[in-house]
């Protein structure tokens, strides 16, 4: 439920950080090195909460479904490894495909 609520709030949060960015960057040169740091910090501040919430979902479900089994750890670790590998592969493939279709 928290992820869903945050999803609904995200457009408002991005509007808010855009206003904060414009206010803080108004007197800086477009080439100022601090602007990148500011953009990353503001983006991370909005994305950190849902990232944590999504990251803890699987362990909490696994613990709730089987709270006393030590054997579940290896299965969950394997599932996490596959999930992480799939996410990394998906990010890599989509970036190459986007590059290919945008420049090709």
Coordinates of N, CA and C in Angstrom, one line a residue:
X1 N 0.8 -1.2 0.0 CA 0.0 0.0 0.0 C 0.9 1.3 0.0
X2 N 2.0 1.2 0.7 CA 2.9 2.4 0.8 C 3.5 2.6 -0.6
X3 N 3.8 1.6 -1.4 CA 4.3 1.8 -2.7 C 3.3 2.4 -3.6
X4 N 2.1 2.0 -3.5 CA 1.0 2.5 -4.3 C 0.7 4.0 -3.9
X5 N 0.7 4.3 -2.7 CA 0.5 5.7 -2.2 C 1.7 6.6 -2.7
X6 N 2.9 6.1 -2.6 CA 4.0 6.8 -3.1 C 3.9 7.1 -4.6
X7 N 3.4 6.1 -5.3 CA 3.3 6.2 -6.8 C 2.3 7.3 -7.1
X8 N 1.2 7.4 -6.4 CA 0.3 8.5 -6.6 C 0.9 9.8 -6.3
X9 N 1.8 9.9 -5.3 CA 2.4 11.1 -4.9 C 3.6 11.6 -5.7
X10 N 4.1 10.6 -6.5 CA 5.3 10.9 -7.3 C 5.3 12.1 -8.2
X11 N 4.2 12.3 -9.0 CA 4.2 13.5 -9.9 C 4.3 14.8 -9.1
X12 N 3.6 14.8 -7.9 CA 3.7 16.0 -7.1 C 5.1 16.2 -6.5
X13 N 5.7 15.1 -6.1 CA 7.1 15.2 -5.6 C 8.1 15.6 -6.7
X14 N 7.9 15.2 -7.9 CA 8.8 15.6 -9.0 C 8.6 17.1 -9.3
X15 N 7.3 17.5 -9.2 CA 7.1 19.0 -9.4 C 7.8 19.8 -8.3
X16 N 7.7 19.3 -7.1 CA 8.3 19.9 -6.0 C 9.8 20.0 -6.1
X17 N 10.5 18.9 -6.5 CA 11.9 18.9 -6.6 C 12.3 19.8 -7.8
X18 N 11.5 19.9 -8.8 CA 11.8 20.7 -10.0 C 11.8 22.2 -9.5
X19 N 10.8 22.6 -8.7 CA 10.8 23.9 -8.2 C 12.0 24.2 -7.3
X20 N 12.4 23.2 -6.5 CA 13.6 23.4 -5.6 C 14.8 23.5 -6.5
X21 N 14.9 22.7 -7.5 CA 16.1 22.8 -8.4 C 16.2 24.2 -9.1
X22 N 15.1 24.6 -9.6 CA 15.1 25.9 -10.3 C 15.5 27.0 -9.3
X23 N 15.0 27.0 -8.1 CA 15.3 28.0 -7.1 C 16.8 28.0 -6.7
X24 N 17.3 26.8 -6.5 CA 18.7 26.6 -6.1 C 19.7 26.9 -7.3
X25 N 19.3 26.6 -8.5 CA 20.2 26.7 -9.6 C 20.0 28.0 -10.3
X26 N 19.1 28.9 -9.9 CA 18.8 30.1 -10.7 C 20.1 31.0 -10.8
X27 N 20.9 31.1 -9.8 CA 22.1 32.0 -9.9 C 23.3 31.3 -10.3
X28 N 23.3 30.1 -10.7 CA 24.5 29.3 -11.1 C 24.6 29.3 -12.6
X29 N 25.8 29.1 -13.0 CA 26.1 29.0 -14.5 C 25.6 27.6 -14.9
X30 N 25.1 27.5 -16.1 CA 24.7 26.2 -16.6 C 25.8 25.1 -16.6
X31 N 27.0 25.6 -16.6 CA 28.2 24.6 -16.6 C 28.7 24.4 -15.2
X32 N 28.0 24.9 -14.2 CA 28.5 24.7 -12.8 C 28.5 23.2 -12.4
X33 N 29.6 22.7 -11.9 CA 29.7 21.3 -11.6 C 28.7 20.9 -10.5
X34 N 28.3 21.8 -9.6 CA 27.4 21.5 -8.5 C 26.0 21.2 -9.0
X35 N 25.6 21.5 -10.3 CA 24.3 21.3 -10.8 C 24.1 19.8 -10.9
X36 N 25.1 19.0 -11.4 CA 24.9 17.6 -11.5 C 24.7 17.0 -10.1
X37 N 25.4 17.4 -9.1 CA 25.3 16.9 -7.8 C 23.9 17.2 -7.3
X38 N 23.4 18.4 -7.5 CA 22.1 18.8 -7.1 C 21.0 18.0 -7.8
X39 N 21.1 17.7 -9.1 CA 20.1 16.9 -9.8 C 20.1 15.5 -9.2
X40 N 21.3 14.9 -9.0 CA 21.3 13.6 -8.5 C 20.8 13.5 -7.1
X41 N 21.1 14.4 -6.2 CA 20.6 14.5 -4.9 C 19.1 14.6 -4.8
X42 N 18.6 15.5 -5.6 CA 17.1 15.7 -5.6 C 16.4 14.5 -6.2
X43 N 16.9 13.9 -7.3 CA 16.3 12.7 -7.8 C 16.4 11.5 -6.9
X44 N 17.5 11.4 -6.2 CA 17.7 10.3 -5.3 C 16.7 10.5 -4.1
X45 N 16.5 11.7 -3.7 CA 15.7 11.9 -2.5 C 14.2 11.5 -2.8
X46 N 13.8 11.5 -4.0 CA 12.4 11.1 -4.4 C 12.4 9.6 -4.6
X47 N 13.5 9.1 -5.2 CA 13.5 7.6 -5.6 C 13.9 6.7 -4.5
X48 N 14.5 7.2 -3.4 CA 15.0 6.4 -2.4 C 13.9 5.6 -1.6
X49 N 12.8 6.3 -1.3 CA 11.7 5.7 -0.6 C 11.1 4.5 -1.3
X50 N 10.7 4.7 -2.6 CA 10.1 3.5 -3.2 C 11.1 2.4 -3.5
X51 N 12.3 2.8 -3.7 CA 13.4 1.7 -3.9 C 13.5 0.9 -2.7
X52 N 13.6 1.5 -1.5 CA 13.7 0.7 -0.3 C 12.4 -0.1 -0.1
X53 N 11.2 0.5 -0.3 CA 10.0 -0.3 -0.1 C 9.9 -1.5 -1.0
X54 N 10.3 -1.3 -2.3 CA 10.3 -2.5 -3.2 C 11.3 -3.5 -2.8
X55 N 12.5 -3.0 -2.4 CA 13.6 -3.9 -2.0 C 13.2 -4.8 -0.8
X56 N 12.4 -4.3 0.1 CA 12.1 -5.1 1.3 C 10.9 -6.0 1.2
X57 N 10.2 -5.9 0.0 CA 9.0 -6.6 -0.2 C 9.2 -8.1 -0.2
X58 N 10.2 -8.6 -0.9 CA 10.4 -10.1 -1.0 C 10.9 -10.7 0.3
X59 N 11.8 -10.1 1.0 CA 12.2 -10.7 2.3 C 11.1 -10.7 3.3
X60 N 10.2 -9.7 3.3 CA 9.1 -9.7 4.2 C 8.1 -10.7 3.9
X61 N 7.8 -10.9 2.6 CA 6.9 -12.0 2.2 C 7.4 -13.3 2.5
X62 N 8.7 -13.6 2.2 CA 9.3 -14.8 2.5 C 9.3 -15.2 4.0
X63 N 9.6 -14.2 4.8 CA 9.6 -14.4 6.3 C 8.1 -14.7 6.7
X64 N 7.2 -14.0 6.2 CA 5.8 -14.2 6.6 C 5.3 -15.5 6.2
X65 N 5.7 -16.0 5.1 CA 5.2 -17.3 4.6 C 5.9 -18.5 5.3
X66 N 7.1 -18.3 5.7 CA 7.9 -19.4 6.3 C 8.8 -18.8 7.4
X67 N 8.3 -18.4 8.5 CA 9.2 -17.7 9.5 C 10.2 -18.6 10.2
X68 N 10.0 -19.9 10.2 CA 10.9 -20.8 11.0 C 11.9 -21.6 10.2
X69 N 11.9 -21.5 8.9 CA 12.7 -22.4 8.1 C 14.0 -21.8 7.7
X70 N 15.1 -22.5 8.1 CA 16.4 -22.0 7.6 C 16.7 -22.4 6.2
X71 N 16.0 -23.3 5.7 CA 16.3 -23.8 4.3 C 15.8 -22.8 3.3
X72 N 15.0 -21.9 3.7 CA 14.4 -20.9 2.7 C 15.4 -19.9 2.3
X73 N 16.5 -19.7 3.1 CA 17.5 -18.7 2.8 C 18.1 -18.9 1.4
X74 N 18.5 -20.1 1.1 CA 19.2 -20.4 -0.2 C 18.2 -20.1 -1.4
X75 N 17.0 -20.5 -1.2 CA 16.0 -20.3 -2.3 C 15.8 -18.8 -2.5
X76 N 15.7 -18.1 -1.5 CA 15.5 -16.6 -1.6 C 16.7 -16.0 -2.2
X77 N 17.9 -16.4 -1.8 CA 19.1 -15.8 -2.3 C 19.2 -16.1 -3.8
X78 N 18.8 -17.3 -4.2 CA 18.8 -17.6 -5.7 C 17.8 -16.8 -6.4
X79 N 16.6 -16.6 -5.8 CA 15.6 -15.8 -6.5 C 16.1 -14.3 -6.6
X80 N 16.7 -13.8 -5.5 CA 17.3 -12.4 -5.6 C 18.3 -12.3 -6.7
X81 N 19.2 -13.3 -6.8 CA 20.3 -13.3 -7.8 C 19.7 -13.2 -9.2
X82 N 18.7 -14.1 -9.4 CA 18.0 -14.1 -10.7 C 17.3 -12.7 -11.0
X83 N 16.7 -12.2 -10.0 CA 16.0 -10.9 -10.1 C 17.0 -9.8 -10.4
X84 N 18.1 -9.8 -9.7 CA 19.1 -8.7 -9.9 C 19.7 -8.9 -11.3
X85 N 20.1 -10.1 -11.6 CA 20.6 -10.3 -13.0 C 19.7 -9.9 -14.1
X86 N 18.4 -10.3 -13.9 CA 17.4 -9.9 -14.9 C 17.3 -8.4 -15.0
X87 N 17.3 -7.7 -13.9 CA 17.2 -6.2 -13.9 C 18.4 -5.6 -14.6
X88 N 19.6 -6.1 -14.3 CA 20.8 -5.6 -14.9 C 20.8 -5.8 -16.4
X89 N 20.4 -7.0 -16.8 CA 20.4 -7.4 -18.2 C 19.3 -6.5 -18.9
X90 N 18.2 -6.3 -18.3 CA 17.1 -5.5 -18.9 C 17.6 -4.1 -19.1
X91 N 18.3 -3.5 -18.1 CA 18.8 -2.1 -18.2 C 19.8 -2.0 -19.3
X92 N 20.7 -3.0 -19.4 CA 21.7 -3.0 -20.4 C 21.1 -3.1 -21.8
X93 N 20.2 -4.1 -22.0 CA 19.7 -4.3 -23.3 C 18.8 -3.1 -23.7
X94 N 18.0 -2.6 -22.8 CA 17.2 -1.5 -23.2 C 18.0 -0.2 -23.5
X95 N 19.1 0.0 -22.8 CA 19.9 1.1 -23.2 C 20.6 1.0 -24.5
X96 N 21.0 -0.2 -24.9 CA 21.6 -0.5 -26.2 C 20.5 -0.4 -27.3
X97 N 19.3 -0.9 -27.0 CA 18.2 -0.8 -28.0 C 17.8 0.6 -28.2
X98 N 17.7 1.4 -27.1 CA 17.3 2.8 -27.2 C 18.4 3.5 -28.0
X99 N 19.6 3.3 -27.8 CA 20.7 3.9 -28.5 C 20.6 3.5 -30.0
X100 N 20.4 2.3 -30.3 CA 20.3 1.8 -31.7 C 19.2 2.4 -32.4
X101 N 18.0 2.5 -31.8 CA 16.8 3.0 -32.5 C 16.8 4.5 -32.5
X102 N 17.5 5.2 -31.6 CA 17.5 6.7 -31.6 C 18.6 7.2 -32.6
X103 N 19.7 6.4 -32.7 CA 20.8 6.9 -33.6 C 20.9 6.1 -34.9
X104 N 20.2 5.0 -35.0 CA 20.3 4.1 -36.1 C 19.4 4.4 -37.2

